[in-house]
């Protein structure tokens, strides 16, 4: 399953023993993996009741919080790594959250659907919004309120003085390092405050 | 299928060694009334202490024989196959000293005078209660609790356990609580206390000797309290502006609106069974609770020595112990890198929600207790 491979690829970017904050941690799968297999500790943040329950059942620390309210709960650089995986596209305050991620973490890792991925471009070329494995929703019922591209993120990172430490794309569980803006379904960036 | 625990029987233990209180006073020759449910396992690792709030008691779950409608105050949570499953856990409810449900309180005889304590009952604090509970556990041979659980004032006791006896609990579950009372909260308590002490039947707290009860004060105290436990929405839904009669009576003193009828009924019921001195004592214990105070006002510093894993929960419409207050506790725990989870339940019922069975709330507690049970193989 490619989602699981994506997860493992991202898990490998997290140094063992890290203090981790996982923003939009879903059912807590990645955080549980990091705690069990990489000696990490930390918290997941979730807003959805069913995900808070799933995290509790899994035994990961979960804090029910609306990310739109910011991360006032956490001090500067209080985490080694802040993860924001497949979360950015759901947030109204995308830029603010990116700044907050860089503030509370020494390292930030962000992933999101790359709208410039070739199949998406084909769909737009045909005059339709893309519906793909990574963007599986119809335009009228998508929870994604932000769409951006791999290249767009580089611009946003630069604007906010963030230093990109590593970046690549993901497609079907494999890293894409060649022409990621065109070839990757998902964009992944690792950055710090520079 | 979950079911009630069935008939339960309170027990009591007497303590001859005085309990040193925070005020400097001592409580001599006191008795604690308690109930237990489920069985203590061989290595005594499955015990959960449930701390009660203002007007509750040791009677957490089950019913009393020959007493219909005598369900414990947290019967929806505690019982066989319930979120706190008595098939797996040994659950203990203790009545706190100063209360009026059996443990030594102001209506009992003061050994120093041979008369009821009345207003002379020493002021007790959350910390004093926790110390008394710890002594009960000593007598039961329980050195470490799987968890301490409480809501509201009970949640304060759970938090205090994690600070006073960090090695004696593995999990601290504090629901709809606060790290201290706000000025507004103290103000509500003060209104309730003034209603009681200005009742001519109060007699400076020594009303027992006069054979009367300051019912009027107790009624008003309860009415005030009750309003603060409910949300505006739930009151609107429950009563709205519905009236007792079809026609307006143009009376300033008769009951016109249903909400008045409800509050008076609650006040009457309460004044039948609750002790006025106990009400004063317990509201004062609420006012005084402030673990940050002895750490220069820093709650983070207060929690530095805690070792338990924490579960916090609050309810969005609770304005007496609002989510913002739970988040203060959360922040102090996060600052100390303690293990903590926090659920903020979007329930409409106000502070009372912690006693109700919202499926999201009970789901989180069930999941939590499942994990705790796995730790001891239960």
Coordinates of C-alpha atoms in Angstrom, one line a residue, chain A residues 12-177:
Chain A
X12 CA 12.7 8.0 8.1
X13 CA 13.2 11.7 7.9
X14 CA 12.5 12.0 11.7
X15 CA 15.7 11.6 13.7
X16 CA 15.4 8.7 16.3
X17 CA 14.6 9.9 19.8
X18 CA 13.0 13.1 18.5
X19 CA 10.4 15.1 20.5
X20 CA 7.6 15.3 17.9
X21 CA 4.5 17.4 17.4
X22 CA 2.2 16.0 14.7
X23 CA -0.3 18.6 13.5
X24 CA -3.4 17.0 12.1
X25 CA -2.2 13.5 13.3
X26 CA -5.3 11.7 12.1
X27 CA -5.7 8.3 13.8
X28 CA -2.2 8.6 15.2
X29 CA -0.6 5.9 13.0
X30 CA 2.6 7.8 12.2
X31 CA 3.1 9.1 15.8
X32 CA 2.6 5.6 17.2
X33 CA 5.1 4.3 14.6
X34 CA 7.6 6.9 15.6
X35 CA 7.2 6.2 19.3
X36 CA 7.4 2.4 19.0
X37 CA 10.1 2.1 16.3
X38 CA 12.2 5.3 16.5
X39 CA 12.1 6.0 20.2
X40 CA 10.3 9.3 19.7
X41 CA 7.8 11.0 22.0
X42 CA 5.4 13.9 21.8
X43 CA 1.9 14.8 20.9
X44 CA -0.6 14.7 18.1
X45 CA -3.1 17.5 17.4
X46 CA -6.5 16.7 16.1
X47 CA -9.8 18.4 15.8
X48 CA -12.1 15.5 14.7
X49 CA -13.8 13.6 17.5
X50 CA -13.4 10.2 15.7
X51 CA -9.6 10.8 15.3
X52 CA -9.2 11.8 18.9
X53 CA -10.9 8.6 19.9
X54 CA -8.7 6.5 17.5
X55 CA -5.5 8.1 18.9
X56 CA -6.7 7.4 22.5
X57 CA -7.4 3.8 21.6
X58 CA -3.9 3.5 20.0
X59 CA -2.4 5.0 23.1
X60 CA -0.7 8.1 21.6
X61 CA -0.9 11.5 23.3
X62 CA -3.6 13.5 21.5
X63 CA -4.7 17.0 22.1
X64 CA -8.0 18.1 20.7
X65 CA -7.4 21.5 19.2
X66 CA -8.4 23.6 16.2
X67 CA -5.2 24.4 14.3
X68 CA -6.7 27.6 13.0
X69 CA -6.3 28.9 16.5
X70 CA -2.5 28.6 16.3
X71 CA -0.1 26.9 18.6
X72 CA 0.0 29.3 21.6
X73 CA 0.0 26.2 23.8
X74 CA 3.6 25.5 22.7
X75 CA 6.8 27.4 23.4
X76 CA 9.4 28.3 20.8
X77 CA 11.5 25.4 19.7
X78 CA 9.9 23.0 22.2
X79 CA 9.9 20.2 19.6
X80 CA 12.7 18.6 17.6
X81 CA 10.3 18.0 14.7
X82 CA 6.9 19.4 13.8
X83 CA 5.0 17.4 11.3
X84 CA 2.3 18.9 9.1
X85 CA 1.3 16.0 6.8
X86 CA -1.6 16.3 4.5
X87 CA -2.9 19.0 6.7
X88 CA -1.9 22.3 5.1
X89 CA -4.5 22.0 2.4
X90 CA -7.3 22.0 5.0
X91 CA -6.3 25.2 6.8
X92 CA -7.5 28.7 6.1
X93 CA -4.4 30.2 7.8
X94 CA -1.9 28.2 5.8
X95 CA 0.9 30.7 6.0
X96 CA 0.4 31.4 9.7
X97 CA 0.5 27.7 10.4
X98 CA 3.7 27.4 8.5
X99 CA 5.3 30.2 10.5
X100 CA 4.0 28.5 13.7
X101 CA 5.4 25.2 12.6
X102 CA 8.8 26.8 12.2
X103 CA 8.5 28.6 15.5
X104 CA 7.7 25.6 17.8
X105 CA 9.9 23.1 16.0
X106 CA 13.6 23.0 15.2
X107 CA 12.7 21.2 12.0
X108 CA 9.4 21.3 10.1
X109 CA 8.2 18.6 7.7
X110 CA 5.3 19.4 5.5
X111 CA 3.5 17.3 2.9
X112 CA 0.6 18.2 0.7
X113 CA -0.9 17.2 -2.7
X114 CA 1.0 18.7 -5.6
X115 CA -1.5 20.3 -7.8
X116 CA 1.0 20.6 -10.6
X117 CA 1.4 16.8 -10.9
X118 CA 1.0 15.8 -14.6
X119 CA -2.4 14.0 -14.3
X120 CA -3.8 17.1 -12.7
X121 CA -2.4 19.3 -15.5
X122 CA -4.1 16.9 -18.0
X123 CA -7.4 17.3 -16.2
X124 CA -7.2 21.0 -16.2
X125 CA -6.1 21.0 -19.8
X126 CA -9.3 19.1 -20.6
X127 CA -11.2 21.8 -18.7
X128 CA -12.0 19.7 -15.6
X129 CA -10.8 19.8 -12.0
X130 CA -8.6 16.7 -11.3
X131 CA -10.0 13.7 -9.4
X132 CA -7.1 11.4 -8.5
X133 CA -5.9 9.1 -5.8
X134 CA -4.2 12.0 -4.0
X135 CA -7.0 14.5 -4.8
X136 CA -10.0 12.1 -4.6
X137 CA -12.7 14.7 -4.2
X138 CA -15.1 16.5 -6.6
X139 CA -14.5 20.2 -6.8
X140 CA -17.9 20.8 -5.0
X141 CA -17.3 18.6 -2.0
X142 CA -13.6 18.8 -1.4
X143 CA -12.3 19.5 2.2
X144 CA -9.2 20.9 0.6
X145 CA -9.6 24.7 0.7
X146 CA -6.0 25.4 -0.5
X147 CA -4.4 23.9 -3.6
X148 CA -0.8 24.6 -4.3
X149 CA 2.1 23.2 -6.1
X150 CA 5.6 22.0 -5.3
X151 CA 7.0 25.1 -6.9
X152 CA 4.5 27.3 -5.0
X153 CA 5.7 26.0 -1.7
X154 CA 9.3 26.9 -2.5
X155 CA 8.2 30.5 -3.1
X156 CA 6.2 30.6 0.2
X157 CA 9.1 29.1 2.2
X158 CA 11.5 31.7 0.7
X159 CA 9.0 34.6 1.5
X160 CA 9.0 33.5 5.1
X161 CA 12.7 33.1 5.4
X162 CA 12.5 29.4 5.9
X163 CA 15.5 27.3 4.8
X164 CA 14.6 24.2 2.9
X165 CA 16.8 21.3 4.1
X166 CA 15.4 18.7 1.8
X167 CA 12.5 18.4 -0.5
X168 CA 11.2 15.8 -2.9
X169 CA 8.0 14.4 -4.3
X170 CA 6.2 11.1 -3.6
X171 CA 4.3 9.0 -6.1
X172 CA 2.9 5.6 -5.2
X173 CA 5.1 5.1 -2.3
X174 CA 8.3 6.1 -4.1
X175 CA 10.4 9.3 -3.7
X176 CA 10.5 11.4 -6.8
X177 CA 13.5 13.6 -7.0

